[in-house]
mmCIF file of C-alpha atoms and ligand atoms in Angstrom:
data_model
loop_
_atom_site.group_PDB
_atom_site.id
_atom_site.type_symbol
_atom_site.label_atom_id
_atom_site.label_comp_id
_atom_site.label_asym_id
_atom_site.label_seq_id
_atom_site.Cartn_x
_atom_site.Cartn_y
_atom_site.Cartn_z
ATOM 1 C CA MET A 184 0.000 0.000 0.000
ATOM 2 C CA THR A 185 1.410 3.455 -0.961
ATOM 3 C CA ALA A 186 1.691 6.304 1.554
ATOM 4 C CA SER A 187 -1.209 8.104 -0.108
ATOM 5 C CA GLU A 188 -3.431 4.990 0.048
ATOM 6 C CA ASP A 189 -2.447 4.662 3.679
ATOM 7 C CA ARG A 190 -3.479 8.265 4.368
ATOM 8 C CA GLN A 191 -6.749 7.767 2.477
ATOM 9 C CA ARG A 192 -7.544 4.677 4.562
ATOM 10 C CA ASP A 193 -6.851 6.632 7.774
ATOM 11 C CA LEU A 194 -9.106 9.480 6.640
ATOM 12 C CA ILE A 195 -11.941 7.065 5.843
ATOM 13 C CA ALA A 196 -11.507 5.371 9.230
ATOM 14 C CA THR A 197 -11.666 8.799 10.924
ATOM 15 C CA LEU A 198 -14.860 9.695 9.052
ATOM 16 C CA ASP A 199 -16.377 6.302 9.950
ATOM 17 C CA PHE A 200 -15.505 6.972 13.566
ATOM 18 C CA HIS A 201 -17.222 10.384 13.496
ATOM 19 C CA VAL A 202 -20.370 8.988 11.874
ATOM 20 C CA ALA A 203 -20.503 6.163 14.445
ATOM 21 C CA ALA A 204 -20.134 8.763 17.198
ATOM 22 C CA GLY A 205 -23.128 10.692 15.840
ATOM 23 C CA VAL A 206 -21.286 13.496 14.007
ATOM 24 C CA ASP A 207 -23.288 13.380 10.821
ATOM 25 C CA LEU A 208 -22.899 16.848 9.378
ATOM 26 C CA MET A 209 -20.245 19.519 9.127
ATOM 27 C CA LEU A 210 -21.025 23.122 9.953
ATOM 28 C CA ASP A 211 -17.695 24.817 9.639
ATOM 29 C CA GLU A 212 -14.064 24.159 8.864
ATOM 30 C CA GLU A 213 -12.881 24.817 12.413
ATOM 31 C CA PRO A 214 -14.434 23.335 15.583
ATOM 32 C CA HIS A 215 -16.308 25.738 17.897
ATOM 33 C CA ASP A 216 -16.625 25.299 21.613
ATOM 34 C CA ARG A 217 -20.243 26.442 21.945
ATOM 35 C CA PHE A 218 -20.219 25.532 25.600
ATOM 36 C CA ALA A 219 -17.514 28.065 26.348
ATOM 37 C CA GLU A 220 -19.856 30.784 25.029
ATOM 38 C CA VAL A 221 -22.364 30.569 27.871
ATOM 39 C CA ASP A 222 -22.083 30.628 31.628
ATOM 40 C CA ALA A 223 -21.961 27.320 33.500
ATOM 41 C CA PRO A 224 -22.551 25.326 30.360
ATOM 42 C CA PRO A 225 -23.865 21.780 30.805
ATOM 43 C CA ARG A 226 -22.729 19.399 28.049
ATOM 44 C CA PRO A 227 -25.563 17.821 26.058
ATOM 45 C CA ALA A 228 -26.111 14.197 26.941
ATOM 46 C CA ALA A 229 -26.488 11.700 24.129
ATOM 47 C CA ARG A 230 -30.190 11.213 23.461
ATOM 48 C CA VAL A 231 -31.601 7.746 24.041
ATOM 49 C CA ALA A 232 -30.565 6.600 20.593
ATOM 50 C CA GLU A 233 -32.938 4.734 18.357
ATOM 51 C CA PRO A 234 -31.416 1.338 17.620
ATOM 52 C CA ALA A 235 -31.554 1.635 13.834
ATOM 53 C CA PRO A 236 -28.592 3.461 12.262
ATOM 54 C CA GLU A 237 -29.509 6.820 10.840
ATOM 55 C CA PRO A 238 -28.806 7.961 7.304
ATOM 56 C CA ILE A 239 -26.225 10.685 6.957
ATOM 57 C CA ALA A 240 -28.067 13.964 6.485
ATOM 58 C CA PRO A 241 -26.411 16.598 4.332
ATOM 59 C CA PRO A 242 -26.366 20.147 5.707
ATOM 60 C CA ARG A 243 -29.573 21.964 4.806
ATOM 61 C CA ARG A 244 -27.804 25.163 3.802
ATOM 62 C CA GLU A 245 -24.581 25.801 1.991
ATOM 63 C CA LEU A 246 -21.846 27.227 4.152
ATOM 64 C CA PRO A 247 -20.385 30.528 2.995
ATOM 65 C CA PRO A 248 -17.010 30.114 1.283
ATOM 66 C CA ARG A 249 -14.025 30.488 3.582
ATOM 67 C CA GLY A 250 -13.368 34.091 4.592
ATOM 68 C CA GLU A 251 -16.794 35.279 3.457
ATOM 69 C CA ALA A 252 -19.135 36.823 6.039
ATOM 70 C CA PRO A 253 -21.816 34.434 7.302
ATOM 71 C CA SER A 254 -25.439 35.267 6.481
ATOM 72 C CA PRO A 255 -27.297 37.450 9.020
ATOM 73 C CA ALA A 256 -29.525 34.489 9.848
ATOM 74 C CA ARG A 257 -26.549 32.319 10.793
ATOM 75 C CA THR A 258 -25.012 35.126 12.793
ATOM 76 C CA PHE A 259 -28.232 35.673 14.718
ATOM 77 C CA GLY A 260 -28.664 31.954 15.279
ATOM 78 C CA GLN A 261 -25.161 31.664 16.709
ATOM 79 C CA SER A 262 -25.373 34.740 18.908
ATOM 80 C CA ALA A 263 -28.785 33.580 20.125
ATOM 81 C CA ALA A 264 -27.109 30.368 21.252
ATOM 82 C CA ALA A 265 -24.832 32.469 23.407
ATOM 83 C CA ARG A 266 -27.771 34.503 24.774
ATOM 84 C CA PRO A 267 -30.606 32.034 25.082
ATOM 85 C CA GLU A 268 -32.594 34.257 27.455
ATOM 86 C CA ALA A 269 -32.640 37.074 24.871
ATOM 87 C CA ALA A 270 -33.704 34.676 22.109
ATOM 88 C CA ALA A 271 -36.361 33.186 24.407
ATOM 89 C CA GLY A 272 -37.640 36.694 25.183
ATOM 90 C CA ASP A 273 -37.883 37.396 21.470
ATOM 91 C CA ALA A 274 -39.653 34.060 20.947
ATOM 92 C CA ARG A 275 -42.113 34.795 23.756
ATOM 93 C CA ALA A 276 -42.907 38.285 22.452
ATOM 94 C CA ARG A 277 -43.581 36.942 18.951
ATOM 95 C CA ALA A 278 -45.542 33.865 20.060
ATOM 96 C CA LYS A 279 -47.847 35.946 22.272
ATOM 97 C CA ASP A 280 -49.285 37.792 19.262
ATOM 98 C CA VAL A 281 -50.145 34.652 17.315
ATOM 99 C CA THR A 282 -53.749 33.484 17.569
ATOM 100 C CA SER A 283 -53.859 30.217 15.617
ATOM 101 C CA LEU A 284 -51.750 27.078 15.341
ATOM 102 C CA GLU A 285 -51.313 27.728 11.602
ATOM 103 C CA ASP A 286 -49.862 31.166 12.327
ATOM 104 C CA LEU A 287 -47.661 29.740 15.067
ATOM 105 C CA GLU A 288 -46.226 27.239 12.583
ATOM 106 C CA LYS A 289 -45.568 30.077 10.102
ATOM 107 C CA LEU A 290 -43.948 32.122 12.867
ATOM 108 C CA LEU A 291 -41.663 29.234 13.800
ATOM 109 C CA ALA A 292 -40.745 28.671 10.171
ATOM 110 C CA GLY A 293 -39.502 32.272 10.008
ATOM 111 C CA PHE A 294 -37.818 32.314 13.427
ATOM 112 C CA ASP A 295 -34.003 32.383 13.241
ATOM 113 C CA GLY A 296 -33.275 32.514 16.966
ATOM 114 C CA CYS A 297 -32.566 28.813 17.469
ATOM 115 C CA PRO A 298 -29.324 27.536 15.912
ATOM 116 C CA LEU A 299 -30.863 24.094 15.363
ATOM 117 C CA LYS A 300 -32.910 25.559 12.535
ATOM 118 C CA PHE A 301 -29.722 25.907 10.496
ATOM 119 C CA THR A 302 -28.752 22.260 10.717
ATOM 120 C CA ALA A 303 -32.230 20.746 10.384
ATOM 121 C CA LYS A 304 -33.793 19.903 7.032
ATOM 122 C CA ASN A 305 -37.343 20.686 8.132
ATOM 123 C CA LEU A 306 -39.381 22.293 10.863
ATOM 124 C CA VAL A 307 -41.232 19.529 12.753
ATOM 125 C CA PHE A 308 -44.284 21.333 14.093
ATOM 126 C CA ALA A 309 -47.036 18.820 14.816
ATOM 127 C CA ASP A 310 -49.063 15.850 13.702
ATOM 128 C CA GLY A 311 -52.464 14.467 14.598
ATOM 129 C CA ASN A 312 -55.669 16.252 15.446
ATOM 130 C CA PRO A 313 -55.301 19.785 16.823
ATOM 131 C CA ALA A 314 -58.941 19.707 17.976
ATOM 132 C CA SER A 315 -58.266 16.720 20.245
ATOM 133 C CA LYS A 316 -58.386 17.199 24.001
ATOM 134 C CA LEU A 317 -55.295 14.989 24.311
ATOM 135 C CA MET A 318 -51.804 16.213 23.426
ATOM 136 C CA PHE A 319 -48.547 14.220 23.383
ATOM 137 C CA ILE A 320 -45.316 16.184 23.729
ATOM 138 C CA GLY A 321 -42.017 14.532 22.822
ATOM 139 C CA GLU A 322 -38.496 15.864 23.099
ATOM 140 C CA ALA A 323 -37.099 16.728 19.679
ATOM 141 C CA PRO A 324 -37.205 15.244 16.182
ATOM 142 C CA GLY A 325 -34.792 12.570 15.039
ATOM 143 C CA ALA A 326 -33.603 11.853 11.499
ATOM 144 C CA ASP A 327 -36.898 10.350 10.263
ATOM 145 C CA GLU A 328 -38.971 13.217 11.641
ATOM 146 C CA ASP A 329 -36.525 15.752 10.201
ATOM 147 C CA ARG A 330 -36.862 14.147 6.778
ATOM 148 C CA VAL A 331 -40.684 13.945 6.852
ATOM 149 C CA GLY A 332 -41.382 17.140 8.847
ATOM 150 C CA LYS A 333 -43.686 15.408 11.359
ATOM 151 C CA PRO A 334 -43.119 14.148 14.913
ATOM 152 C CA PHE A 335 -42.693 10.488 15.836
ATOM 153 C CA MET A 336 -42.228 9.013 12.353
ATOM 154 C CA GLY A 337 -39.382 6.545 13.055
ATOM 155 C CA ARG A 338 -39.207 3.378 15.146
ATOM 156 C CA SER A 339 -40.125 5.303 18.311
ATOM 157 C CA GLY A 340 -43.126 6.710 16.495
ATOM 158 C CA LYS A 341 -44.270 3.255 15.402
ATOM 159 C CA LEU A 342 -44.057 2.076 19.003
ATOM 160 C CA LEU A 343 -45.914 5.156 20.218
ATOM 161 C CA ASP A 344 -48.638 4.410 17.647
ATOM 162 C CA ARG A 345 -48.912 0.834 18.994
ATOM 163 C CA MET A 346 -49.077 2.046 22.593
ATOM 164 C CA MET A 347 -51.815 4.499 21.645
ATOM 165 C CA ALA A 348 -53.685 1.795 19.712
ATOM 166 C CA ALA A 349 -53.594 -0.431 22.818
ATOM 167 C CA ILE A 350 -55.889 2.057 24.582
ATOM 168 C CA GLY A 351 -58.006 2.841 21.525
ATOM 169 C CA LEU A 352 -56.195 5.945 20.293
ATOM 170 C CA ASP A 353 -54.601 6.917 17.013
ATOM 171 C CA ARG A 354 -53.345 10.078 15.350
ATOM 172 C CA THR A 355 -56.883 11.256 14.670
ATOM 173 C CA SER A 356 -57.621 11.237 18.390
ATOM 174 C CA ALA A 357 -54.532 13.045 19.674
ATOM 175 C CA TYR A 358 -52.375 16.039 18.804
ATOM 176 C CA ILE A 359 -48.596 15.457 18.811
ATOM 177 C CA ALA A 360 -45.719 17.937 19.084
ATOM 178 C CA ASN A 361 -42.214 18.250 20.518
ATOM 179 C CA VAL A 362 -40.574 20.648 22.985
ATOM 180 C CA VAL A 363 -37.944 21.452 20.349
ATOM 181 C CA PRO A 364 -39.200 21.513 16.742
ATOM 182 C CA TRP A 365 -35.840 21.126 14.965
ATOM 183 C CA ARG A 366 -33.621 18.060 14.958
ATOM 184 C CA PRO A 367 -30.458 18.362 17.073
ATOM 185 C CA PRO A 368 -27.550 17.128 14.906
ATOM 186 C CA GLY A 369 -26.409 13.576 15.505
ATOM 187 C CA ASN A 370 -29.536 12.734 17.517
ATOM 188 C CA ARG A 371 -28.084 14.375 20.617
ATOM 189 C CA ASN A 372 -30.283 15.794 23.339
ATOM 190 C CA PRO A 373 -31.268 19.425 22.875
ATOM 191 C CA THR A 374 -29.119 21.580 25.163
ATOM 192 C CA PRO A 375 -30.797 23.476 28.025
ATOM 193 C CA GLN A 376 -30.166 26.648 25.990
ATOM 194 C CA GLU A 377 -32.042 25.248 22.981
ATOM 195 C CA VAL A 378 -34.919 24.181 25.232
ATOM 196 C CA THR A 379 -35.032 27.669 26.783
ATOM 197 C CA ILE A 380 -35.216 29.284 23.346
ATOM 198 C CA CYS A 381 -37.950 26.954 22.037
ATOM 199 C CA LYS A 382 -40.057 26.750 25.191
ATOM 200 C CA PRO A 383 -42.205 29.841 24.541
ATOM 201 C CA PHE A 384 -43.350 28.231 21.284
ATOM 202 C CA ILE A 385 -44.454 24.917 22.792
ATOM 203 C CA GLU A 386 -46.135 26.863 25.610
ATOM 204 C CA ARG A 387 -48.087 28.885 23.053
ATOM 205 C CA GLN A 388 -48.811 25.690 21.094
ATOM 206 C CA ILE A 389 -50.353 24.214 24.263
ATOM 207 C CA GLU A 390 -52.425 27.364 24.840
ATOM 208 C CA LEU A 391 -53.733 27.358 21.280
ATOM 209 C CA ALA A 392 -54.401 23.584 21.122
ATOM 210 C CA ASP A 393 -56.040 23.826 24.553
ATOM 211 C CA PRO A 394 -55.982 20.128 25.542
ATOM 212 C CA ASP A 395 -57.439 18.716 28.788
ATOM 213 C CA ILE A 396 -54.608 16.216 29.173
ATOM 214 C CA ILE A 397 -50.976 16.383 28.064
ATOM 215 C CA VAL A 398 -48.774 13.291 27.984
ATOM 216 C CA CYS A 399 -45.098 14.211 28.287
ATOM 217 C CA VAL A 400 -43.115 11.559 26.469
ATOM 218 C CA GLY A 401 -39.722 11.172 28.149
ATOM 219 C CA GLY A 402 -37.784 12.931 30.873
ATOM 220 C CA LEU A 403 -36.694 16.011 28.928
ATOM 221 C CA SER A 404 -40.246 16.829 27.903
ATOM 222 C CA THR A 405 -41.547 16.226 31.428
ATOM 223 C CA GLN A 406 -38.929 18.504 32.943
ATOM 224 C CA ALA A 407 -39.447 21.228 30.343
ATOM 225 C CA ILE A 408 -43.235 21.278 30.675
ATOM 226 C CA THR A 409 -43.739 20.655 34.404
ATOM 227 C CA GLY A 410 -40.589 22.325 35.718
ATOM 228 C CA THR A 411 -39.702 19.271 37.814
ATOM 229 C CA LYS A 412 -36.049 18.306 38.161
ATOM 230 C CA ASP A 413 -36.905 14.678 38.937
ATOM 231 C CA GLY A 414 -35.969 11.922 36.524
ATOM 232 C CA ILE A 415 -38.535 10.071 34.430
ATOM 233 C CA LEU A 416 -38.449 6.879 36.495
ATOM 234 C CA LYS A 417 -39.711 8.955 39.399
ATOM 235 C CA THR A 418 -42.150 11.180 37.494
ATOM 236 C CA ARG A 419 -43.734 8.597 35.166
ATOM 237 C CA GLY A 420 -47.299 7.605 35.881
ATOM 238 C CA ARG A 421 -47.926 10.790 37.871
ATOM 239 C CA PHE A 422 -50.110 13.748 36.991
ATOM 240 C CA TYR A 423 -48.774 17.286 37.288
ATOM 241 C CA PRO A 424 -50.805 20.500 37.048
ATOM 242 C CA TYR A 425 -50.088 22.891 34.153
ATOM 243 C CA ARG A 426 -51.719 26.287 34.380
ATOM 244 C CA VAL A 427 -52.910 28.282 31.390
ATOM 245 C CA GLY A 428 -54.521 31.426 32.802
ATOM 246 C CA ASP A 429 -57.134 30.186 35.257
ATOM 247 C CA ARG A 430 -57.398 26.784 33.563
ATOM 248 C CA GLU A 431 -55.536 23.721 34.774
ATOM 249 C CA ILE A 432 -54.388 21.082 32.318
ATOM 250 C CA ARG A 433 -53.344 17.662 33.666
ATOM 251 C CA VAL A 434 -49.895 16.504 32.592
ATOM 252 C CA LEU A 435 -49.033 12.805 32.712
ATOM 253 C CA ALA A 436 -45.375 11.741 32.380
ATOM 254 C CA THR A 437 -44.426 8.504 30.660
ATOM 255 C CA LEU A 438 -41.356 6.701 29.361
ATOM 256 C CA HIS A 439 -40.001 7.554 25.939
ATOM 257 C CA PRO A 440 -40.549 4.820 23.295
ATOM 258 C CA ALA A 441 -36.874 5.081 22.253
ATOM 259 C CA TYR A 442 -35.995 4.043 25.808
ATOM 260 C CA LEU A 443 -38.555 1.223 25.656
ATOM 261 C CA LEU A 444 -36.985 -0.058 22.441
ATOM 262 C CA ARG A 445 -33.728 -0.417 24.345
ATOM 263 C CA GLN A 446 -35.286 -1.615 27.597
ATOM 264 C CA PRO A 447 -38.290 -3.706 26.517
ATOM 265 C CA LEU A 448 -38.938 -4.968 30.051
ATOM 266 C CA GLN A 449 -39.862 -1.417 31.015
ATOM 267 C CA LYS A 450 -42.864 -1.582 28.692
ATOM 268 C CA ARG A 451 -44.845 -2.922 31.644
ATOM 269 C CA LEU A 452 -44.372 0.479 33.348
ATOM 270 C CA ALA A 453 -45.435 2.323 30.193
ATOM 271 C CA TRP A 454 -48.473 0.051 29.959
ATOM 272 C CA ARG A 455 -49.468 1.128 33.477
ATOM 273 C CA ASP A 456 -49.093 4.776 32.411
ATOM 274 C CA PHE A 457 -51.273 4.218 29.371
ATOM 275 C CA ARG A 458 -53.935 2.530 31.492
ATOM 276 C CA THR A 459 -53.801 5.553 33.793
ATOM 277 C CA LEU A 460 -54.239 7.737 30.712
ATOM 278 C CA ARG A 461 -57.200 5.665 29.486
ATOM 279 C CA ALA A 462 -58.866 5.929 32.916
ATOM 280 C CA ALA A 463 -58.330 9.707 32.943
ATOM 281 C CA LEU A 464 -59.785 10.053 29.438
ATOM 282 C CA ASP A 465 -62.786 8.018 30.572
ATOM 283 C CA GLY A 466 -63.182 10.269 33.601
ATOM 284 C CA LYS A 467 -62.397 7.447 36.016
ATOM 285 C CA ALA A 468 -60.071 7.413 39.025
ATOM 286 C CA GLN A 469 -56.559 6.392 38.040
ATOM 287 C CA GLY A 470 -55.834 2.681 37.987
ATOM 288 C CA GLY A 471 -52.358 1.361 38.803
HETATM 289 N N1 LIG B 1127 -38.442 11.415 19.695
HETATM 290 C C1 LIG B 1127 -39.131 12.495 20.110
HETATM 291 O O1 LIG B 1127 -39.085 12.851 21.288
HETATM 292 N N2 LIG B 1127 -39.862 13.142 19.193
HETATM 293 C C2 LIG B 1127 -39.954 12.766 17.935
HETATM 294 O O2 LIG B 1127 -40.649 13.409 17.169
HETATM 295 C C3 LIG B 1127 -39.229 11.626 17.534
HETATM 296 C C4 LIG B 1127 -38.476 10.967 18.426
#
């Protein structure tokens, strides 16, 4: 093998390593330490990965050639990452004025304050029936959802559909959204900063959909919506109050289907949660 073939083999091995580690798109020629840009930055944990390997997604937008100024949208997105409270304030001010789910979706499509928008292919706003009194809220889209533009389309989504079907529900009888509507690259968890920026939108989405019951799917969603710091194994199966003006919506926490795909024995706990949900929908006291 020549030296150049040797080098080529090493480069391919390095790329394979990055893809296996979840680095599936390139944003710039030099690495950036985004976590050094904010105070007390927590590192994002790897999201409970779906077992199936994901296709490699190309970047949605072309990067500017080296040395050329980045577009204003990219600049705003990056500075917003460093000032999530300011971006969240902007998001809240804009979301407040919107009076329909359609307009909220349009608003989100034009919102440049969350850097995830610039790596995602599509906005993943919602699926299901917005008139339903039941709303499921997941964490953030994965590769399948990013490709299709709808939540819970991959293996997790198929399992969620089966869990819903087990208590007589389907996508015509529930409305489905995520806390963060853009896919975090490499299927990582959204950072706390990204959640802070996107939260005003999901809060407005809840207000406009006006459900009686919300099911938070997974720990991140439960923490973002209820404000609890407890982990999902503690919060699952319990109802939390969520106030919208003088109205109280009941929030039930349950395990994420991606976790259940990796820990199938835990499906018995999720089954209990779904029976609790069925009882609540039927107006009965919660079963165990
Ligand atoms: N996981 C989520 O939390 N949401 C989706 O839409 C897909 C996977």
